[in-house]
PDB file of C-alpha atoms and ligand atoms in Angstrom:
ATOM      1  CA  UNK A   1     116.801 128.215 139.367  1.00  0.00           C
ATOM      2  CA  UNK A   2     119.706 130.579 139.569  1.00  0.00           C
ATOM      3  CA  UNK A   3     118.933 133.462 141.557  1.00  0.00           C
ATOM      4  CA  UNK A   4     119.728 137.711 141.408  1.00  0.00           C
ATOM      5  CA  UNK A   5     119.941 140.663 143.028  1.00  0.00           C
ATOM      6  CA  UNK A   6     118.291 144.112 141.468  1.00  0.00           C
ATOM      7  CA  UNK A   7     120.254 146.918 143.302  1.00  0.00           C
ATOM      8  CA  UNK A   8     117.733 149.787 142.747  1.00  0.00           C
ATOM      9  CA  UNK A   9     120.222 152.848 143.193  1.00  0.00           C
ATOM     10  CA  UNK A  10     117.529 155.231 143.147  1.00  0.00           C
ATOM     11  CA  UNK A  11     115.923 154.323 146.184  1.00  0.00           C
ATOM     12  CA  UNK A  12     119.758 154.230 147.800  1.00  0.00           C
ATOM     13  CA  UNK A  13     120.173 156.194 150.752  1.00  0.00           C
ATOM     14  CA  UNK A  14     123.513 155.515 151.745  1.00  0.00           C
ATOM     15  CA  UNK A  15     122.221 154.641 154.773  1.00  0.00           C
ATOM     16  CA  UNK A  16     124.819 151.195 155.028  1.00  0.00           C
ATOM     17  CA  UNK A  17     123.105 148.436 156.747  1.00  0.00           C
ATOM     18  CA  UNK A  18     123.627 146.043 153.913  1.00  0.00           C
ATOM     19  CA  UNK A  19     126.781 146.754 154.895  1.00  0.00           C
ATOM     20  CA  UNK A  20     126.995 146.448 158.574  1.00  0.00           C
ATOM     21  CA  UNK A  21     124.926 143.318 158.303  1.00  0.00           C
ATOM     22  CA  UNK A  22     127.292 142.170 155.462  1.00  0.00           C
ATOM     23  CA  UNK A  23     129.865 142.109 158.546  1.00  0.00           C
ATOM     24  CA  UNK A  24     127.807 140.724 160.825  1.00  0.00           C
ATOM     25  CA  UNK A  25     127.051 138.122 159.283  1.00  0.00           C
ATOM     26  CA  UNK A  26     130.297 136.844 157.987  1.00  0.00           C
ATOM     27  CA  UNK A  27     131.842 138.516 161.762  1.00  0.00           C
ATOM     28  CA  UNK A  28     134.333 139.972 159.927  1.00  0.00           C
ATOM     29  CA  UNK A  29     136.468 142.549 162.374  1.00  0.00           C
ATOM     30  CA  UNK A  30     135.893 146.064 162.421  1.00  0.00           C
ATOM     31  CA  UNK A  31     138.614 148.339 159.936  1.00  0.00           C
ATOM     32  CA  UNK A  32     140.187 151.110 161.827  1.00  0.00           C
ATOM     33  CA  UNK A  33     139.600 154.334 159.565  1.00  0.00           C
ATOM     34  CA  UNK A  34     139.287 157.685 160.371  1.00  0.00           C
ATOM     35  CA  UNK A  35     136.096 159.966 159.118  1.00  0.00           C
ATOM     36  CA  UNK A  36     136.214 162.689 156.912  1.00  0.00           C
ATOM     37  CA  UNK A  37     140.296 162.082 156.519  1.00  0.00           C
ATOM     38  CA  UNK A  38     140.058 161.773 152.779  1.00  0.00           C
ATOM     39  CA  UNK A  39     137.179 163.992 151.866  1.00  0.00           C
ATOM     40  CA  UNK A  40     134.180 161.866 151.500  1.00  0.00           C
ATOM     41  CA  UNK A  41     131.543 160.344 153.799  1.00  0.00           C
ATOM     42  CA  UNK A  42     132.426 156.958 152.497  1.00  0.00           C
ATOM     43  CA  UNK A  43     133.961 154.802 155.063  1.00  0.00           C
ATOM     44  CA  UNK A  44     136.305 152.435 154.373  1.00  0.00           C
ATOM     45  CA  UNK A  45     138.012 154.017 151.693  1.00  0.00           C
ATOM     46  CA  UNK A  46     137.541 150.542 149.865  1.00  0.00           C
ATOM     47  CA  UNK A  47     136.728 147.292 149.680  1.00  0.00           C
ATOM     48  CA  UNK A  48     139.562 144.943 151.851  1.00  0.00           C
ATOM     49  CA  UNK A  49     139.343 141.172 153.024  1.00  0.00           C
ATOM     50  CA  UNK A  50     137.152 142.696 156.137  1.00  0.00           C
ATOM     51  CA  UNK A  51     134.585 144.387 153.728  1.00  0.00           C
ATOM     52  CA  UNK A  52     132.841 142.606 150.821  1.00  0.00           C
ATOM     53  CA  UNK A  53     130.373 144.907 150.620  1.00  0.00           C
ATOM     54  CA  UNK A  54     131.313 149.242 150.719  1.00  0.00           C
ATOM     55  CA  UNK A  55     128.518 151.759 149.806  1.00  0.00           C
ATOM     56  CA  UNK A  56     130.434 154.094 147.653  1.00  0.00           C
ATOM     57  CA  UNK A  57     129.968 157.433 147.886  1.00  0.00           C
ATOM     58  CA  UNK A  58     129.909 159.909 144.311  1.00  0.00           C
ATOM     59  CA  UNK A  59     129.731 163.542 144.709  1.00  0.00           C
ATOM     60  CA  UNK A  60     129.370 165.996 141.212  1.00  0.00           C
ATOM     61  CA  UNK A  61     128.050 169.341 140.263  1.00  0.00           C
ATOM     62  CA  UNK A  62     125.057 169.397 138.109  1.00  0.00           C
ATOM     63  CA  UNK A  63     123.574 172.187 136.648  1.00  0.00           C
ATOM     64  CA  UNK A  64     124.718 174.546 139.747  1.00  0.00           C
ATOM     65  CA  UNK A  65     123.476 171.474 142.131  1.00  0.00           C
ATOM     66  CA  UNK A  66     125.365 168.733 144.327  1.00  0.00           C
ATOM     67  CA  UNK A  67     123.875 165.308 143.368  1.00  0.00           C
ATOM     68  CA  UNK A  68     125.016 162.591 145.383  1.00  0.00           C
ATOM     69  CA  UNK A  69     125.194 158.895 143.526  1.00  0.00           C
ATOM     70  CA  UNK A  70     125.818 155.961 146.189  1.00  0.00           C
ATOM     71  CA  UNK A  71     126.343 152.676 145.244  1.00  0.00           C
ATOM     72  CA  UNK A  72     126.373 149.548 146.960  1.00  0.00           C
ATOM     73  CA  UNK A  73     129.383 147.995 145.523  1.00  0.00           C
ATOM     74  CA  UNK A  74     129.732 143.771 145.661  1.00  0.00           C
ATOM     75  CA  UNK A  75     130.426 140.601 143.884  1.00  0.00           C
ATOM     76  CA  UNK A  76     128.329 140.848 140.687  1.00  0.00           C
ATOM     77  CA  UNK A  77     128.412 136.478 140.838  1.00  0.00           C
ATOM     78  CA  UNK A  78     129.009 136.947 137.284  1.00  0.00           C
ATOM     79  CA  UNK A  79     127.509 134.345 134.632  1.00  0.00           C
ATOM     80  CA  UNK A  80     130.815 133.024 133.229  1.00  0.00           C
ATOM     81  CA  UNK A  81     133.157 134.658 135.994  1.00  0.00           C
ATOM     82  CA  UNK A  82     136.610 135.287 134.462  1.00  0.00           C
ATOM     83  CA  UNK A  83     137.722 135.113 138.734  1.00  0.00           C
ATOM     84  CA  UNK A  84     137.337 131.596 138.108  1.00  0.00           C
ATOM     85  CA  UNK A  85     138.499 130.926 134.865  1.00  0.00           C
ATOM     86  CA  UNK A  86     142.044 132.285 135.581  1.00  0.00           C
ATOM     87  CA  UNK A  87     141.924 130.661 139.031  1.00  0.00           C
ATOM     88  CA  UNK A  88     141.326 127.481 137.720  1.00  0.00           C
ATOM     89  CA  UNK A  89     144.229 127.502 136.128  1.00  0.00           C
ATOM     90  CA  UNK A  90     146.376 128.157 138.757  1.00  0.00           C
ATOM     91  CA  UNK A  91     144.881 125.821 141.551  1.00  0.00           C
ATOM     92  CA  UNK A  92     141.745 123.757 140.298  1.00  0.00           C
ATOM     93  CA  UNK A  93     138.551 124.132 142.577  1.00  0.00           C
ATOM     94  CA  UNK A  94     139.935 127.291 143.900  1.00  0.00           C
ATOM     95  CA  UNK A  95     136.849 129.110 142.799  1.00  0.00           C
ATOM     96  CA  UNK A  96     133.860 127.353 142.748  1.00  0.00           C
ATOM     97  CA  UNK A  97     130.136 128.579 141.087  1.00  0.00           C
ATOM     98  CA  UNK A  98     127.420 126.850 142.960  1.00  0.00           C
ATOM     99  CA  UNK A  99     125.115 126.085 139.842  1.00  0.00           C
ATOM    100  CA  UNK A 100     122.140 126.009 141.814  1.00  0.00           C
ATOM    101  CA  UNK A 101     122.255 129.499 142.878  1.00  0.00           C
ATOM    102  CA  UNK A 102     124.649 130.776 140.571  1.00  0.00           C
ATOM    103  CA  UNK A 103     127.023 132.204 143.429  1.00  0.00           C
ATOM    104  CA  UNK A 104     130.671 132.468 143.436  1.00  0.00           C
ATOM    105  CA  UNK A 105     132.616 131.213 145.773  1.00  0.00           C
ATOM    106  CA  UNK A 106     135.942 131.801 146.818  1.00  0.00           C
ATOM    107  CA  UNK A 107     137.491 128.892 149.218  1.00  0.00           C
ATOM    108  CA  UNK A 108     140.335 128.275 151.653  1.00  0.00           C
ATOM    109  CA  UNK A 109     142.447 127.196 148.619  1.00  0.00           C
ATOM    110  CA  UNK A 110     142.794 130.758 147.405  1.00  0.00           C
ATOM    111  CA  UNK A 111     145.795 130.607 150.255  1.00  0.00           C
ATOM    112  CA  UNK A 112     147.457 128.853 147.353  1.00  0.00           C
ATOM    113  CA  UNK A 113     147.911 131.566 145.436  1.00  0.00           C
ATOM    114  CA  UNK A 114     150.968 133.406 145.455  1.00  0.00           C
ATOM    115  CA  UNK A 115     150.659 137.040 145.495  1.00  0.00           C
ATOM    116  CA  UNK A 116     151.332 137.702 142.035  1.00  0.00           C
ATOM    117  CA  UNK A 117     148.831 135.211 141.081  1.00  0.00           C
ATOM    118  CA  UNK A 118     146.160 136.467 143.701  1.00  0.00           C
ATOM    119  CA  UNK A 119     146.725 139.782 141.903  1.00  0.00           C
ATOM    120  CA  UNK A 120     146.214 138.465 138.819  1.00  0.00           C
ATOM    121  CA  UNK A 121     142.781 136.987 139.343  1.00  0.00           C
ATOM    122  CA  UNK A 122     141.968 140.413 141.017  1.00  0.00           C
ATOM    123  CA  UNK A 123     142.701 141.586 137.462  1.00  0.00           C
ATOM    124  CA  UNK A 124     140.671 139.203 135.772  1.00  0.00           C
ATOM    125  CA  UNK A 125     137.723 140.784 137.267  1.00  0.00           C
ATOM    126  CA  UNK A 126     135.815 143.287 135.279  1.00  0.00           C
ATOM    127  CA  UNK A 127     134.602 144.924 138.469  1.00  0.00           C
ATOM    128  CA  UNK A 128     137.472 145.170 140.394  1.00  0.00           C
ATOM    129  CA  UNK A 129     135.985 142.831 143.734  1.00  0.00           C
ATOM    130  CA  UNK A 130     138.166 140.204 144.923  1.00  0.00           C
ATOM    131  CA  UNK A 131     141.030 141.459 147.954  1.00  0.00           C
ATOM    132  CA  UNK A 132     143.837 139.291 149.433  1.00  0.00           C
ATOM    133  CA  UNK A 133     144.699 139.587 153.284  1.00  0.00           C
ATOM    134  CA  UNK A 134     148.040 139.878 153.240  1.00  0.00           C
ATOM    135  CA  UNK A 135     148.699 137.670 156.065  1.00  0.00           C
ATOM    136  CA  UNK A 136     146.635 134.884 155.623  1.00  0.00           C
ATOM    137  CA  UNK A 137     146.690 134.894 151.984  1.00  0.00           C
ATOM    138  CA  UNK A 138     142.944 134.131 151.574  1.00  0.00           C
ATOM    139  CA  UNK A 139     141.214 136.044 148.769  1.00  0.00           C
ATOM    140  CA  UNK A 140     137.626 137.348 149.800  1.00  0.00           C
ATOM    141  CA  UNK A 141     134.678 139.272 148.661  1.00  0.00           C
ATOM    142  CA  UNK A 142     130.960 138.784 149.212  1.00  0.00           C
ATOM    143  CA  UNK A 143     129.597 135.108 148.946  1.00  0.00           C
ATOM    144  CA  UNK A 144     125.932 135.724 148.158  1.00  0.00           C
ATOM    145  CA  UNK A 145     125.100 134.405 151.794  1.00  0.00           C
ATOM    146  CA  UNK A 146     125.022 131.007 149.925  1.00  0.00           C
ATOM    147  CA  UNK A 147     124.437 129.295 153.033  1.00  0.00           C
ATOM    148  CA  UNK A 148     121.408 131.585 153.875  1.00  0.00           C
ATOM    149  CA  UNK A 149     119.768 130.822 150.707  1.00  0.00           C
ATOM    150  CA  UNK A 150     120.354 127.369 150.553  1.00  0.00           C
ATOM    151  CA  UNK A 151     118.863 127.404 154.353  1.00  0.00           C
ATOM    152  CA  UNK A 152     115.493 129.155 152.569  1.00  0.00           C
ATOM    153  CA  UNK A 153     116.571 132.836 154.203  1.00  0.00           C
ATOM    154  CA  UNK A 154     117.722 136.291 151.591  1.00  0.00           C
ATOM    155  CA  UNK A 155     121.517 137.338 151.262  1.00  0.00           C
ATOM    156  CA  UNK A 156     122.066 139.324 154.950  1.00  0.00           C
ATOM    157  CA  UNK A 157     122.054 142.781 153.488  1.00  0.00           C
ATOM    158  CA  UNK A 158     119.143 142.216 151.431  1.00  0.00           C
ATOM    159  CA  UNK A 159     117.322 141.349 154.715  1.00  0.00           C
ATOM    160  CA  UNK A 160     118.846 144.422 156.208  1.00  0.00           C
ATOM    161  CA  UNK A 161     117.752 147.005 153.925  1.00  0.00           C
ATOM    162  CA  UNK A 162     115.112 149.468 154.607  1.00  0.00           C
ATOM    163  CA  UNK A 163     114.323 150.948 151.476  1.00  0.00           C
ATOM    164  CA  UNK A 164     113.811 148.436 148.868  1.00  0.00           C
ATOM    165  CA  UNK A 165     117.463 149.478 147.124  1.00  0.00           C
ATOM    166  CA  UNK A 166     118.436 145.350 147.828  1.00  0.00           C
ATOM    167  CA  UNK A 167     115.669 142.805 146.151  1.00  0.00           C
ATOM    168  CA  UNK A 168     117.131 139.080 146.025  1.00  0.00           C
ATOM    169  CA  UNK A 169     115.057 136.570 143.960  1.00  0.00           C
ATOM    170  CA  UNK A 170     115.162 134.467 141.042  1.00  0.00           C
ATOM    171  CA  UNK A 171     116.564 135.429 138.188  1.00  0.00           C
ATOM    172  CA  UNK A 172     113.696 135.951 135.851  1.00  0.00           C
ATOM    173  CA  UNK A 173     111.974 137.546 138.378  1.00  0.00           C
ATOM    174  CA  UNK A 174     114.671 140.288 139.114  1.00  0.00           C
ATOM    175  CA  UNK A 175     115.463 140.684 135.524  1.00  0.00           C
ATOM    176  CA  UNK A 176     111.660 141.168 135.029  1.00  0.00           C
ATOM    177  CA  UNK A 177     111.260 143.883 138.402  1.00  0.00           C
ATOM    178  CA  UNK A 178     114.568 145.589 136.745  1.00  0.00           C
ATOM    179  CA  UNK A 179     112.410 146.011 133.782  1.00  0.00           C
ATOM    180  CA  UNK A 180     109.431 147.562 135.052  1.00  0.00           C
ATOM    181  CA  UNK A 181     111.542 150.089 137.598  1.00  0.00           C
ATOM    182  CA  UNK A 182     113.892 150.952 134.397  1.00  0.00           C
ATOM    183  CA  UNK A 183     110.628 152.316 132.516  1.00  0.00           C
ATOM    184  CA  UNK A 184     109.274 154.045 135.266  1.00  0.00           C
ATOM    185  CA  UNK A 185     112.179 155.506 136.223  1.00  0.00           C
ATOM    186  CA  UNK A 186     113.306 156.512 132.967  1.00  0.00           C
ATOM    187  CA  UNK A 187     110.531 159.240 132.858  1.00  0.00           C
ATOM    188  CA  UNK A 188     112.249 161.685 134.835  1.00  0.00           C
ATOM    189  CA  UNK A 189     115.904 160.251 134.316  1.00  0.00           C
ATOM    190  CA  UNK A 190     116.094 159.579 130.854  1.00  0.00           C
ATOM    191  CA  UNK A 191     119.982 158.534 131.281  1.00  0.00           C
ATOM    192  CA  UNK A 192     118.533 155.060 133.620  1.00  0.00           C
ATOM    193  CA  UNK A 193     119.899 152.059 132.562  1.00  0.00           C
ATOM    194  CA  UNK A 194     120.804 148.501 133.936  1.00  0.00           C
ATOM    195  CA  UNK A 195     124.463 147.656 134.494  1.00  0.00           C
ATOM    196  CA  UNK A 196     125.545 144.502 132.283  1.00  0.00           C
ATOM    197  CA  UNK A 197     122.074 142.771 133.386  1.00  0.00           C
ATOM    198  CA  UNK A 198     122.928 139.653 130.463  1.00  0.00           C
ATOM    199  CA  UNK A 199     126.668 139.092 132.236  1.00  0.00           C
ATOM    200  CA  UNK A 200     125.841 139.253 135.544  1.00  0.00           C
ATOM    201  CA  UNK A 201     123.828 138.004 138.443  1.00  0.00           C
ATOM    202  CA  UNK A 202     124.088 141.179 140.861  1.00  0.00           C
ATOM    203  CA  UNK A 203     122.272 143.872 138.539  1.00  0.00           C
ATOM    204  CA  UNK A 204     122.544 147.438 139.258  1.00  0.00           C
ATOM    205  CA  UNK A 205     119.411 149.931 138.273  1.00  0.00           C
ATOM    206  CA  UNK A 206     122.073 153.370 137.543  1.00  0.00           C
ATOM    207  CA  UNK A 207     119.891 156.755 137.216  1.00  0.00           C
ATOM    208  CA  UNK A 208     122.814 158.221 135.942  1.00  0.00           C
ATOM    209  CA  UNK A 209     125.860 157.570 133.908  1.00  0.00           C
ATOM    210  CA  UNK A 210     128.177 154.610 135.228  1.00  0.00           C
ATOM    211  CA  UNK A 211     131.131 156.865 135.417  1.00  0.00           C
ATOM    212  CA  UNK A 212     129.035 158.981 138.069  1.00  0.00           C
ATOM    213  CA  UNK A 213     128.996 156.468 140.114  1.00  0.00           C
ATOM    214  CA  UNK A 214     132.390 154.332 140.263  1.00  0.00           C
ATOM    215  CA  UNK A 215     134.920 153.350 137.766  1.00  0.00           C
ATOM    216  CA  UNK A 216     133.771 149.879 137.921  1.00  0.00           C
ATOM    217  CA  UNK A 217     129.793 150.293 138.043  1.00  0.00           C
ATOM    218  CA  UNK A 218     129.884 148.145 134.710  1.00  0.00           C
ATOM    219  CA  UNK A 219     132.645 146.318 133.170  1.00  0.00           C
ATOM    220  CA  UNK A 220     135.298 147.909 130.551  1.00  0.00           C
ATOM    221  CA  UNK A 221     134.263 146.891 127.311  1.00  0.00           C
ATOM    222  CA  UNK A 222     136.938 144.619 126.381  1.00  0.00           C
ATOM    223  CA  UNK A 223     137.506 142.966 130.258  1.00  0.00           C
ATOM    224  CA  UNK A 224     133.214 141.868 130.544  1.00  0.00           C
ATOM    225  CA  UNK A 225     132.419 137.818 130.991  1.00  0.00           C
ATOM    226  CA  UNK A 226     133.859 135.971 128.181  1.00  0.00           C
ATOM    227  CA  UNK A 227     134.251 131.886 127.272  1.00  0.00           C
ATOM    228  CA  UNK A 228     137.192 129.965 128.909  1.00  0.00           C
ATOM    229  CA  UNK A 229     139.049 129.948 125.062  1.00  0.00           C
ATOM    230  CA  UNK A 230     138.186 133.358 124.552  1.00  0.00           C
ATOM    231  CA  UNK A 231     140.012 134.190 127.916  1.00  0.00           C
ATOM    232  CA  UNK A 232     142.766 132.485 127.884  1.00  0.00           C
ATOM    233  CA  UNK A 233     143.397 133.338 124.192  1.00  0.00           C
ATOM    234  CA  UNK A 234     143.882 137.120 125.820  1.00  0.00           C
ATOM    235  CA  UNK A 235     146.756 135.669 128.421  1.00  0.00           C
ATOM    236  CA  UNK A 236     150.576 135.847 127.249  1.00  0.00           C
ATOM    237  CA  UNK A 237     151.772 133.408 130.170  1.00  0.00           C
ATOM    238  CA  UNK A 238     153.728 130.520 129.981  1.00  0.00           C
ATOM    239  CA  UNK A 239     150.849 128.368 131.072  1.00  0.00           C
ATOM    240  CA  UNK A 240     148.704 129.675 128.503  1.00  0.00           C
ATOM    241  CA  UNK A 241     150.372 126.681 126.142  1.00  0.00           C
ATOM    242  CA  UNK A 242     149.687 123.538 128.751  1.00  0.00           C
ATOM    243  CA  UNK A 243     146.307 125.058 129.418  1.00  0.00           C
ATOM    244  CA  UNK A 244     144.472 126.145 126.408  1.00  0.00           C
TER     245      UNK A 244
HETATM  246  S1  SF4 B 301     132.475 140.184 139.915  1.00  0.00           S
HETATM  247 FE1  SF4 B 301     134.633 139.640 139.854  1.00  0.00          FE
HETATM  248  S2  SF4 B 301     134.930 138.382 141.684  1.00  0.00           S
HETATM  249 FE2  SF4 B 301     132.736 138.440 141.289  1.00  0.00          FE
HETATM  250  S3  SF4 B 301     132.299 136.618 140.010  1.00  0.00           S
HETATM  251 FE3  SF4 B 301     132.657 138.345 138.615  1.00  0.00          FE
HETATM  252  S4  SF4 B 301     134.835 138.171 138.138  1.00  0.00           S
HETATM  253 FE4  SF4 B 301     134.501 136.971 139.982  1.00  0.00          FE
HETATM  254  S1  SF4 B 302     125.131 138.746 149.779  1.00  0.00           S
HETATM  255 FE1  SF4 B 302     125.964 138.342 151.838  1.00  0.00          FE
HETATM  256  S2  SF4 B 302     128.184 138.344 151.494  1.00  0.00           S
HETATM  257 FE2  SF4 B 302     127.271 139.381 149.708  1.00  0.00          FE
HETATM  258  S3  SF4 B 302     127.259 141.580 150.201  1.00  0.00           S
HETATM  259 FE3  SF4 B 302     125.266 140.728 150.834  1.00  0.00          FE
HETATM  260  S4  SF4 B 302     125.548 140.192 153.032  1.00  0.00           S
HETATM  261 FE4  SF4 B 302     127.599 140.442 152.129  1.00  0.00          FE
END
C-alpha cells in the first residue's frame, strides 16, 4: 500500500532535527552559511543538492502580534509527479516512482540532463523541490528514505522528530489522522486546511493561509499534478510532436 506523510504544522517548533537527520542520513556535507546575514532564523537560505529537507521560517504581524509559521519544506512524492513526466521525456528512467511506496526517485541519470533541461524539470514542479549541483550535474531532493521503509524502519526525519509535527504511515491512515487533527484544530483556527491532500503523498496540516507560510506550501492552480497528455499538451517544445 502506498504510504504518506501528515506534516502537522501546528505542533512545528522549528526545532530542525528532521532536518539534521535528513543529512545524516543521506551524509550529505555541511553548507557554509552565515546566521542572521539575511534577516531570518532560517538556515540555509534554501533548499540546494546538500539539503532536501529546510524548515522554513515565516514571520507576519497579526493583530499587533508576531506569529511565527515554520514549515518543513520536502518532496511532496506527488501522485502523478509532473518531475517525472517531463523527465521522461528527456532521458527515460531518469525519474522513477517506486509503486509500492509511492516515492519518487531521482537517479544517477539525472547527470544527463543538460542544464537547461535540469531547469526545466525544476519547473515542472508545482512545489518548487528538485536542485541541480552544478558540478556533478545530479538533480536531488528528498527520497522518502525509500530504503528505510522498504528495510521496515520510518523516513529519518520522521524518526527524528520530537513533537509529533512528522507522522509516516499508510496512506489511508494519514489521510484519515489528517482528518481528525483538521477538525480539532479548526476550532480555534478556523483558516486550517490540508495542502493538496488528493495530489500528493507528503500532506501538510496549514493553521493558516498557504501564502503565510511559503510561496509553494500548495501548488499554483494551473501547475498541480496533471495526466501525461494533459502535460505535455501545455509544452511548446520541439519534442512535444515526437512525444505526445
Ligand atoms: S514535489 Fe516536485 S519533485 Fe517531488 S514528486 Fe512532485 S513534482 Fe516531483
Ligand atoms: S524522508 Fe528522508 S530524504 Fe525525505 S526529508 Fe525525510 S529524511 Fe530527508
Amino acid at each position: 500500500m502506498p504510504k504518506s506523510f501528515l506534516i502537522d504544522t501546528s505542533r512545528c517548533t522549528a526545532c530542525r532535527g528532521c532536518q539534521i537527520a535528513c543529512k545524516e542520513w543521506h551524509e550529505l556535507p555541511a553548507n557554509k552559511t552565515t546566521q542572521y546575514h539575511w534577516g531570518s532564523h532560517q538556515n540555509p537560505q534554501d533548499l540546494n543538492p546538500y539539503n532536501y529537507k529546510l524548515v522554513r521560517f515565516s514571520e507576519h504581524l497579526e493583530d499587533g502580534v508576531v506569529r511565527w509559521n515554520f514549515f518543513p519544506d520536502q518532496c511532496r512524492h506527488c501522485e502523478v509527479p509532473p518531475c517525472k513526466e517531463l523527465g521522461d521525456v528527456y532521458i527515460d528512467g531518469a525519474i522513477l516512482k517506486d509503486e509500492k511506496t509511492g516515492a519518487v526517485i531521482f537517479t544517477e541519470k539525472t547527470k544527463g540532463f543538460t542544464k537547461e533541461q535540469a531547469g526545466e524539470v525544476r519547473d515542472a514542479c508545482p512545489y518548487n523541490i528538485p536542485r541541480r549541483n552544478d558540478e556533478t550535474g545530479l538533480m536531488s531532493k528528498c527520497t522518502m528514505c525509500n530504503e528505510r521503509i522498504h528495510a521496515g524502519m520510518p523516513p529519518a526525519c520522521v524518526k527524528a522528530c520530537p513533537t509529533g509535527t512528522m507522522n509516516f504511515g499508510d496512506r489511508e491512515e494519514m489521510l484519515a489522522l489528517g482528518k481528525q487533527r483538521l477538525e480539532l484544530l479548526k476550532k480555534k483556527w478556523p483558516k486550517a486546511m490540508l495542502a493538496d491532500p488528493d495530489d500528493v503523498n507528503v500532506i501538510y496540516l496549514l493553521i493558516d493561509e498557504p501564502a503565510k507560510y511559503h510561496d509553494h506550501a500548495v501548488a499554483e492552480a494551473n501547475v498541480g499534478p496533471m495526466s501525461k497528455k494533459q502535460f505535455l499538451a501545455t509544452l511548446t517544445r520541439p519534442f512535444k510532436a515526437m512525444k505526445a
